[in-house]
CSV table of C-alpha atoms in Angstrom, one decimal:
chain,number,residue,atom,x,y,z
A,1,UNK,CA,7.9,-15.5,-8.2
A,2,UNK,CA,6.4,-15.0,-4.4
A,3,UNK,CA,2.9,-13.8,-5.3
A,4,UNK,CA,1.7,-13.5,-1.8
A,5,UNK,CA,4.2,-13.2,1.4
A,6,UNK,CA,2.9,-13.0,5.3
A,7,UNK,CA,5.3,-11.6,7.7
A,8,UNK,CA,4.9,-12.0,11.2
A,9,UNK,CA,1.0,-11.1,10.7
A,10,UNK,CA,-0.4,-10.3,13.7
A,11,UNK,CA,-4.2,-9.4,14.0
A,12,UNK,CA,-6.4,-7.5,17.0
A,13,UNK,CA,-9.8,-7.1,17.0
A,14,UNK,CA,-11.4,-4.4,19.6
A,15,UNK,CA,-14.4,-6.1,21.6
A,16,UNK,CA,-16.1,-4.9,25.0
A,17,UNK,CA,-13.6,-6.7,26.7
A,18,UNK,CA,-10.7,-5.2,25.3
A,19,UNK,CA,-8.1,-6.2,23.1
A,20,UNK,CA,-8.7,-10.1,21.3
A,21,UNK,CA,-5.5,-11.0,19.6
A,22,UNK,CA,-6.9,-13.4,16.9
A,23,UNK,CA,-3.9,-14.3,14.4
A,24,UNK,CA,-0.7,-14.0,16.2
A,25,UNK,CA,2.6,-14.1,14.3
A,26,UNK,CA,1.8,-16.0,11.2
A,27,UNK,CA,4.3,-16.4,8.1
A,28,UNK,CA,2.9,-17.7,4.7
A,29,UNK,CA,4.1,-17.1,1.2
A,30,UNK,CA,2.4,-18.2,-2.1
A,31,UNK,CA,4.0,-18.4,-5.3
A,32,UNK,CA,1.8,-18.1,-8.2
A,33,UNK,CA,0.8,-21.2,-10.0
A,34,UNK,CA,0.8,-22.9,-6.6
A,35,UNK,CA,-2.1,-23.9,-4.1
A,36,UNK,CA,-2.1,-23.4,-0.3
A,37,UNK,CA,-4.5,-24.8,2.2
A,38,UNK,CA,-5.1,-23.7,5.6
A,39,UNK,CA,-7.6,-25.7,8.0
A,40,UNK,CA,-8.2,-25.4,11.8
A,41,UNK,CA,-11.7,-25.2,14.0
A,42,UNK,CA,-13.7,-22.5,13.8
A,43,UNK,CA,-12.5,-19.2,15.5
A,44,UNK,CA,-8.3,-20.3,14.9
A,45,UNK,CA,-8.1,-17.8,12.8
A,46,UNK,CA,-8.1,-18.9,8.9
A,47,UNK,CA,-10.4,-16.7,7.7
A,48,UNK,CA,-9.4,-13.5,9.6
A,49,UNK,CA,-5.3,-14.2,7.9
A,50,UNK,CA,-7.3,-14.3,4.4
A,51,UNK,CA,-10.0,-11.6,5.1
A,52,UNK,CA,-7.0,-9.3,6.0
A,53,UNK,CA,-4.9,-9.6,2.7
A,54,UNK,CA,-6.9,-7.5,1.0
A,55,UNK,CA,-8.6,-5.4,4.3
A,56,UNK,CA,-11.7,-6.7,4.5
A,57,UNK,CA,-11.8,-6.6,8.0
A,58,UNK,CA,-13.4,-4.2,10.4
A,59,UNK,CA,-11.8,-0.8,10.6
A,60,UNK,CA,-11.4,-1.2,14.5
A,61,UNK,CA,-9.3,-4.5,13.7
A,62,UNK,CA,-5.9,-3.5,14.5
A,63,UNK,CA,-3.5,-5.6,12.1
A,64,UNK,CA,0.4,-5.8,12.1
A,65,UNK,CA,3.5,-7.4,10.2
A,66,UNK,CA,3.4,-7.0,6.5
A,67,UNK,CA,1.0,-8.3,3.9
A,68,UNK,CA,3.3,-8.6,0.8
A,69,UNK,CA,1.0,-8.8,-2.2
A,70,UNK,CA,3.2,-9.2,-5.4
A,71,UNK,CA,5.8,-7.3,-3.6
A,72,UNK,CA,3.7,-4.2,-2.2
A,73,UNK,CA,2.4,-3.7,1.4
A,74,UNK,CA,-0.8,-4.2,1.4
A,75,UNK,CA,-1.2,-2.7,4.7
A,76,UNK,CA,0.2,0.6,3.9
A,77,UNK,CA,-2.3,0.9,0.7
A,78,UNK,CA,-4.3,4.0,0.3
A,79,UNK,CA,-7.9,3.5,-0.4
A,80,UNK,CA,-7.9,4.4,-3.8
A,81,UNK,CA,-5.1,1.9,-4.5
A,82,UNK,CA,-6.7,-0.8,-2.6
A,83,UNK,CA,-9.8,-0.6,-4.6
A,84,UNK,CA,-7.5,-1.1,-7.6
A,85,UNK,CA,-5.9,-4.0,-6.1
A,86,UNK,CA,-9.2,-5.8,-5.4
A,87,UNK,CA,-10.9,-7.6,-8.2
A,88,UNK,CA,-7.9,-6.9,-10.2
A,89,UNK,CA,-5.1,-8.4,-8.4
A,90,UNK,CA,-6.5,-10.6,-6.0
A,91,UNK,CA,-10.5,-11.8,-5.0
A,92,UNK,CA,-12.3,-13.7,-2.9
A,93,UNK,CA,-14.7,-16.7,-3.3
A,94,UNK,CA,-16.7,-15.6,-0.5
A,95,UNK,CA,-18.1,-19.0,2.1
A,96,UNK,CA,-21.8,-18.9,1.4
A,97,UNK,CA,-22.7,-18.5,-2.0
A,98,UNK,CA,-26.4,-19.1,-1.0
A,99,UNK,CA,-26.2,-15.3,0.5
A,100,UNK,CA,-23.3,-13.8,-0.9
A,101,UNK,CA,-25.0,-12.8,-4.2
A,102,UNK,CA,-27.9,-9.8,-5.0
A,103,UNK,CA,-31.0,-11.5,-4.8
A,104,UNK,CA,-32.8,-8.9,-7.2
A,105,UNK,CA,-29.6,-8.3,-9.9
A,106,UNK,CA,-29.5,-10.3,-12.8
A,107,UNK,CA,-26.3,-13.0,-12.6
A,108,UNK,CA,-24.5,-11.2,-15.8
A,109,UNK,CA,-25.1,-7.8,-14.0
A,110,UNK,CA,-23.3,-8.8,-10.9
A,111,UNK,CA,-20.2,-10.4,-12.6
A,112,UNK,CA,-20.2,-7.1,-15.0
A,113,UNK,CA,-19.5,-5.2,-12.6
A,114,UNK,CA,-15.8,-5.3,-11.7
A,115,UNK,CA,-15.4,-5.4,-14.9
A,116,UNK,CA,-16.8,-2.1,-15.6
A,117,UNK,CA,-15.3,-0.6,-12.0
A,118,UNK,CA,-11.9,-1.6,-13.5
A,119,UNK,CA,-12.1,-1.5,-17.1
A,120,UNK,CA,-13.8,1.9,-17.1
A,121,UNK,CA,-17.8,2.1,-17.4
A,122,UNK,CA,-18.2,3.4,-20.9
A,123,UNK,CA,-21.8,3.1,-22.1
A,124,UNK,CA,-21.1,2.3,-25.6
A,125,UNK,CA,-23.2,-0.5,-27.4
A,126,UNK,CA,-19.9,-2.0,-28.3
A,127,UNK,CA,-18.3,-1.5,-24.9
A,128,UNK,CA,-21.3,-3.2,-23.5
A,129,UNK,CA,-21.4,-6.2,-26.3
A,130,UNK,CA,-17.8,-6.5,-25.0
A,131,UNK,CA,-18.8,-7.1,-21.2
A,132,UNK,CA,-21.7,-9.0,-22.1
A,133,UNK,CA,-19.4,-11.7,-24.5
A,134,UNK,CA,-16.7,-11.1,-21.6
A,135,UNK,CA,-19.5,-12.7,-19.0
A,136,UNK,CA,-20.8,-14.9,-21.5
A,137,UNK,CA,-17.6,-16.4,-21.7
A,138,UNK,CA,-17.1,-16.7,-18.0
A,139,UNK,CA,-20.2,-18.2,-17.2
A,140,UNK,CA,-19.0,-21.0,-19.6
A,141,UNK,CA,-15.4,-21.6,-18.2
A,142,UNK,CA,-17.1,-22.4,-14.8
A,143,UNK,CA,-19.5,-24.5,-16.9
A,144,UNK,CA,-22.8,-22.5,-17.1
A,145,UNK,CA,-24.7,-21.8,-20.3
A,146,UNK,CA,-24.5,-18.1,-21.1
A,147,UNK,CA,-28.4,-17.8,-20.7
A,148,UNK,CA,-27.7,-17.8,-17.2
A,149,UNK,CA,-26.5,-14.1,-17.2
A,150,UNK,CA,-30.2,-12.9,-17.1
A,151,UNK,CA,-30.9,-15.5,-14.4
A,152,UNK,CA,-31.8,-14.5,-10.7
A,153,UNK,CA,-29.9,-16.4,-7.8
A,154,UNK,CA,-33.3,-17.6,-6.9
A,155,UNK,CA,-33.2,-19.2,-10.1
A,156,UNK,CA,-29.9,-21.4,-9.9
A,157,UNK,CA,-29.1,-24.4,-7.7
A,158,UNK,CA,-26.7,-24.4,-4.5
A,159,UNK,CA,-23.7,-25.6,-7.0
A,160,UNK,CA,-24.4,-22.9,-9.7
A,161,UNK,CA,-24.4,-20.1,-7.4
A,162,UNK,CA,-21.0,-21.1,-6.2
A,163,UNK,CA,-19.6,-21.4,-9.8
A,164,UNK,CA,-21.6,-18.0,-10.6
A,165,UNK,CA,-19.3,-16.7,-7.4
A,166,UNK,CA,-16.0,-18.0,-9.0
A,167,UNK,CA,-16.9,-16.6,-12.4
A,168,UNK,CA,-17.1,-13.4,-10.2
A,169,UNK,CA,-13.6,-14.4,-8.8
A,170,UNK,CA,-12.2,-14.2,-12.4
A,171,UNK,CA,-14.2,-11.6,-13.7
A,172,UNK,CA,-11.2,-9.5,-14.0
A,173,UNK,CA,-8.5,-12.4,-14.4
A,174,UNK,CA,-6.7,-12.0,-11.1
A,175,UNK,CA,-3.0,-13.5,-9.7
A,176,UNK,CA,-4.7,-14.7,-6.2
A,177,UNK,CA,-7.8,-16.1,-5.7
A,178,UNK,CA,-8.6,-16.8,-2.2
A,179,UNK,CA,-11.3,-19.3,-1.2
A,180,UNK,CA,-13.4,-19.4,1.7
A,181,UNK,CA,-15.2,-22.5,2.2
A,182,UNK,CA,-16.2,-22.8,-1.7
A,183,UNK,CA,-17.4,-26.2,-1.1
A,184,UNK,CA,-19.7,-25.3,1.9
A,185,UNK,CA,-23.6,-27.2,2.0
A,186,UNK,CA,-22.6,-28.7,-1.3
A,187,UNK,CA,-24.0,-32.4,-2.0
A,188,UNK,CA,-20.5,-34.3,-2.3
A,189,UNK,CA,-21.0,-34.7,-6.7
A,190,UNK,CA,-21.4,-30.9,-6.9
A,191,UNK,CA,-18.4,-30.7,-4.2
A,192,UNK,CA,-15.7,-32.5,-6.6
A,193,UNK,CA,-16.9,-30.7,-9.5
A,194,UNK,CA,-16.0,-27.3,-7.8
A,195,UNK,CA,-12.6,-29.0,-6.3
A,196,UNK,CA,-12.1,-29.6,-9.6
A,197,UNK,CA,-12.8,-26.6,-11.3
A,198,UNK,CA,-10.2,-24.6,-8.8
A,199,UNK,CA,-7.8,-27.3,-9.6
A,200,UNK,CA,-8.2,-26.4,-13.8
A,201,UNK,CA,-8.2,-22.9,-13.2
A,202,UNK,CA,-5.0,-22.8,-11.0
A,203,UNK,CA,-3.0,-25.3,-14.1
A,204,UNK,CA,-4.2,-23.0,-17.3
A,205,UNK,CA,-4.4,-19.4,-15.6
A,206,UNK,CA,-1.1,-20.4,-13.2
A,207,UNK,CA,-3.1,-18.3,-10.6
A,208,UNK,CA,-2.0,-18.3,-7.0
A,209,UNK,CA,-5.1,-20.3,-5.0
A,210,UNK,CA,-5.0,-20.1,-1.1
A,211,UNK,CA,-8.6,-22.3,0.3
A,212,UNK,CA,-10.0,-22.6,3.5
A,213,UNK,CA,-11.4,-24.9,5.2
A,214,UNK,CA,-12.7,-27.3,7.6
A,215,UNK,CA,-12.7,-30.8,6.0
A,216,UNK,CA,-8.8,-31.7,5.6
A,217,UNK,CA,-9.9,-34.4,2.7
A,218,UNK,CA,-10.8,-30.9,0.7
A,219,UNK,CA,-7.7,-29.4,1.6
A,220,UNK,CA,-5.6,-32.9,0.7
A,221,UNK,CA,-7.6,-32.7,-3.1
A,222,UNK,CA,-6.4,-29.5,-4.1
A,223,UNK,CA,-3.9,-27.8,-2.4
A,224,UNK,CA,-0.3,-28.5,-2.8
A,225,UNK,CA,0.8,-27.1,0.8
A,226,UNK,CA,-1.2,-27.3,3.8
A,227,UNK,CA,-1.2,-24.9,6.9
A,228,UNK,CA,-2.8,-26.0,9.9
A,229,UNK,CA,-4.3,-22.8,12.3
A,230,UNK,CA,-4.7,-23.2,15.9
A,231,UNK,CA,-5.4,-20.1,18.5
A,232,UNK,CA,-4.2,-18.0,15.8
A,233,UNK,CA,-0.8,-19.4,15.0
A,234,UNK,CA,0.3,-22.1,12.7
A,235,UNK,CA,1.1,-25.1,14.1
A,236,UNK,CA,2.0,-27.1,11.6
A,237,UNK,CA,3.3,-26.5,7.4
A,238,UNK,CA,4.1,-29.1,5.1
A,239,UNK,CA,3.0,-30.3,1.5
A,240,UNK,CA,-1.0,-31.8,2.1
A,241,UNK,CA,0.1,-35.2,1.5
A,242,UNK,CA,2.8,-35.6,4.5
A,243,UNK,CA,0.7,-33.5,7.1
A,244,UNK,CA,-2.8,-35.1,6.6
A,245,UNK,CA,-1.5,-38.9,5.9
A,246,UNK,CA,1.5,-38.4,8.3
A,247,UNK,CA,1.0,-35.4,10.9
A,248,UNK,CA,3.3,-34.6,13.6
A,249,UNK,CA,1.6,-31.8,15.7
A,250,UNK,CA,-1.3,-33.8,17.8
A,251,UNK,CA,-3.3,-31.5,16.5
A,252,UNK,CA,-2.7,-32.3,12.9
A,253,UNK,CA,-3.2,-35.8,13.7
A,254,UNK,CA,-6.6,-35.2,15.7
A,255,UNK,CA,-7.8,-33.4,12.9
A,256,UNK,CA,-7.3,-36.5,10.8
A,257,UNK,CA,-8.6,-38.5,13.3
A,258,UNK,CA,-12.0,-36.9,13.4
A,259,UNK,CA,-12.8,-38.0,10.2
A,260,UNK,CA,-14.5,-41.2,9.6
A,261,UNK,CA,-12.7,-44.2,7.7
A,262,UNK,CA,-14.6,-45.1,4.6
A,263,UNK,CA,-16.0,-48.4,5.0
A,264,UNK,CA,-15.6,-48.9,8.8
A,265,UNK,CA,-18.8,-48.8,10.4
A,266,UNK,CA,-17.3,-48.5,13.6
A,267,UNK,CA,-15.5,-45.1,12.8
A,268,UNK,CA,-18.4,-43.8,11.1
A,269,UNK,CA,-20.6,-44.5,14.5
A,270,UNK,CA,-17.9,-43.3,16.5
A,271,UNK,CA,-15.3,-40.9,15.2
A,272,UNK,CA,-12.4,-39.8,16.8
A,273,UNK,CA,-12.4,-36.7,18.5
A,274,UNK,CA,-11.0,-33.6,20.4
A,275,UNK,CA,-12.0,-33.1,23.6
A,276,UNK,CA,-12.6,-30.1,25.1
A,277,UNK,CA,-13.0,-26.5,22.7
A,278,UNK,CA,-10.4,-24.3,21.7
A,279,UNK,CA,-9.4,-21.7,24.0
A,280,UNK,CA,-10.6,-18.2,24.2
A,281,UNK,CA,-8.3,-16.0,22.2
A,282,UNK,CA,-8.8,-13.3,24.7
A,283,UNK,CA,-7.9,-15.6,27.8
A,284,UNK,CA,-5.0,-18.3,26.2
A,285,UNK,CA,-3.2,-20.9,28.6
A,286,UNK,CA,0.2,-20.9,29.0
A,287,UNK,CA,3.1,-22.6,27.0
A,288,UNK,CA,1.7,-24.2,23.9
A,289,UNK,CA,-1.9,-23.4,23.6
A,290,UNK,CA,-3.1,-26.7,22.8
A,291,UNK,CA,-1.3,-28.4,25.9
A,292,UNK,CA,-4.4,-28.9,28.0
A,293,UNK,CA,-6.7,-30.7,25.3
A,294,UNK,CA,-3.0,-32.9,24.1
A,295,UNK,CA,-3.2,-36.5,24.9
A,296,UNK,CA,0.9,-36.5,24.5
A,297,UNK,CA,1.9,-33.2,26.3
A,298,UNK,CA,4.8,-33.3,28.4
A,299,UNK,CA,5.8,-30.8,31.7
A,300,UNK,CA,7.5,-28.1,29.6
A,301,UNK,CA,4.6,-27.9,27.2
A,302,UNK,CA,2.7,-25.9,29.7
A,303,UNK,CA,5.6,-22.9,30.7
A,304,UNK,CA,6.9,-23.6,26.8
A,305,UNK,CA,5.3,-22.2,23.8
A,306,UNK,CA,7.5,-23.6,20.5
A,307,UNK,CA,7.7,-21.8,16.9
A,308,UNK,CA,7.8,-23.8,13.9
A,309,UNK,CA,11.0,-25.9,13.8
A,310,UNK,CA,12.2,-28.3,11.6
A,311,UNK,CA,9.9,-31.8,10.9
A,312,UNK,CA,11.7,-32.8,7.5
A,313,UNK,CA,12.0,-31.6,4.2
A,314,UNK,CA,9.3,-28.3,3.7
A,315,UNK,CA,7.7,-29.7,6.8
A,316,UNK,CA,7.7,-27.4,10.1
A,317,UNK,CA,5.7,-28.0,13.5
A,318,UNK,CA,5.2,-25.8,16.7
A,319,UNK,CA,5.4,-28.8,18.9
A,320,UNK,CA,8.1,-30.6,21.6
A,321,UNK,CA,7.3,-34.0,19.3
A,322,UNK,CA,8.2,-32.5,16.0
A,323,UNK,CA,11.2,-34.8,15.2
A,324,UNK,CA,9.0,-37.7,15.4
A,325,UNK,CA,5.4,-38.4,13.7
A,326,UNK,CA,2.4,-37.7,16.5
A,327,UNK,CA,1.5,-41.2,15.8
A,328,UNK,CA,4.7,-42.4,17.3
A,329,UNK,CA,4.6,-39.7,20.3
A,330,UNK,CA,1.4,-41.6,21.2
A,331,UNK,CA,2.7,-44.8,21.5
């Protein structure tokens, strides 16, 4: 069952200088059970398509399409029903765990919470033995002690606090669990540990996990698709395997490319590269966006801008070269 659908999401915000279309025309859908990963450079647009499926966005942000959330418009949700949805039906692992919790609340207190906003606040001794065994028991499944619950973030390491913020997550057992940077400033032990916490969770609770991020290696660990963002659209959709090992938009493959080959001092002194930045949303080239910073652009890449078309099986690209892997285009 399609847990989470995107239809031709389109995204504004208002600045000084007018309007600055940041997501334009994206399509995603998420079944539940299944993981999606969506990488690009900062300011593509990942975490604006995941901040808006459950509003989180600045009220001046303009957004358009649909945002299908087990079937309902997100995007026609009143505020009362939104606050129902959130927590409840879908949450966020928020990037930044350092700052994202209370610095003078108790850990159990802050996970409580949603509980008690959905579950109804009753002040009952047994209601609230009930919470506390409920957080007890969350702290645990992310593999903390229960004595944590009367911690202080200031008390916990860079790795707790990001398991306290996934415990938070589940607090009140959602269907999608979107993740933004979870893995962010963590020492690369603590990194796989989280990677593969997500990875349990999504097998037992057959959530729906959509993660963002930077580092494609992440993305390749744990997610069974793979969207790649650039300048707001998706330029390339496959499963993680065939676009990070075997990319065919040149972005894709510069992506890759960036990242150092472990045990190859040369590519670890000298990694490969994009040159140039990504364009200013508010000001974007002509044709494909990406045409001025492609080594393998041709003439009609500049007047031409493609949508995703075929690349083989599940695998679409936004690019002239998309029959062919941008390896080969290079040659």
């Amino acid at each position: 069952m399609t847990l989470l659908e995107l239809r031709d999401l389109t995204i504004t915000y208002t600045s000084a200088r007018g309007p600055v279309p940041a997501v334009r025309g994206v399509n995603l859908s998420l079944d539940a059970g299944q993981t999606l990963g969506m990488a690009g450079e900062s300011g593509c647009g990942k975490s604006t398509v995941a901040m808006s499926i459950l509003r989180l966005l600045p009220r001046s942000t303009t957004i358009g399409g649909q945002i299908l959330l087990d079937g309902e418009d997100v995007t026609g949700m009143s505020w009362g029903r939104l606050r129902a949805v959130r927590w409840a039906a879908a949450s966020v692992v928020f990037q930044g765990a350092m700052h994202a919790l209370n610095p003078v609340r108790r850990i159990g207190e802050q996970i409580a919470e949603p509980i008690l906003l959905h579950n109804g606040a009753g002040a009952a001794s047994s209601r609230q033995s009930d919470v506390d065994r409920a957080v007890a028991e969350l702290l645990e499944r992310v593999g903390l002690p229960a004595r944590h619950a009367r911690a202080y973030p200031h008390e916990l390491s860079g790795g707790q606090k990001q398991r306290v913020m996934i415990a938070l997550a589940l607090a009140c057992s959602p269907r999608l669990v979107i993740a933004d940077e979870p893995t962010t400033a963590l020492d690369v032990m603590v990194q796989a540990q989280v990677l593969d916490l997500l990875a349990e969770l999504v097998a037992e609770r057959g959530i729906g996990l959509m993660m963002i991020s930077h580092d494609l290696s992440v993305l390749a660990q744990t997610c069974q698709r793979l969207a790649v963002m650039y300048a707001g659209r998706i330029v390339e959709l496959g499963p993680s395997h065939q676009v990070t090992t075997a990319p065919v938009h040149p972005y894709s493959a510069a992506l890759s490319a960036a990242f150092p080959t472990v045990g190859d001092p040369a590519s670890r002194m000298a990694p490969r590269g994009l040159p140039g930045d990504p364009p200013d949303p508010a000001d974007l080239p002509g044709g494909c966006p990406f045409h001025p910073r492609c080594g393998v652009s041709q003439p009609e890449c500049a007047t031409q801008d493609l949508q995703l078309r075929p690349a083989g099986p599940e695998h679409t690209a936004a690019c002239v070269h998309a029959h062919v892997p941008a390896q080969e285009a290079a040659r």
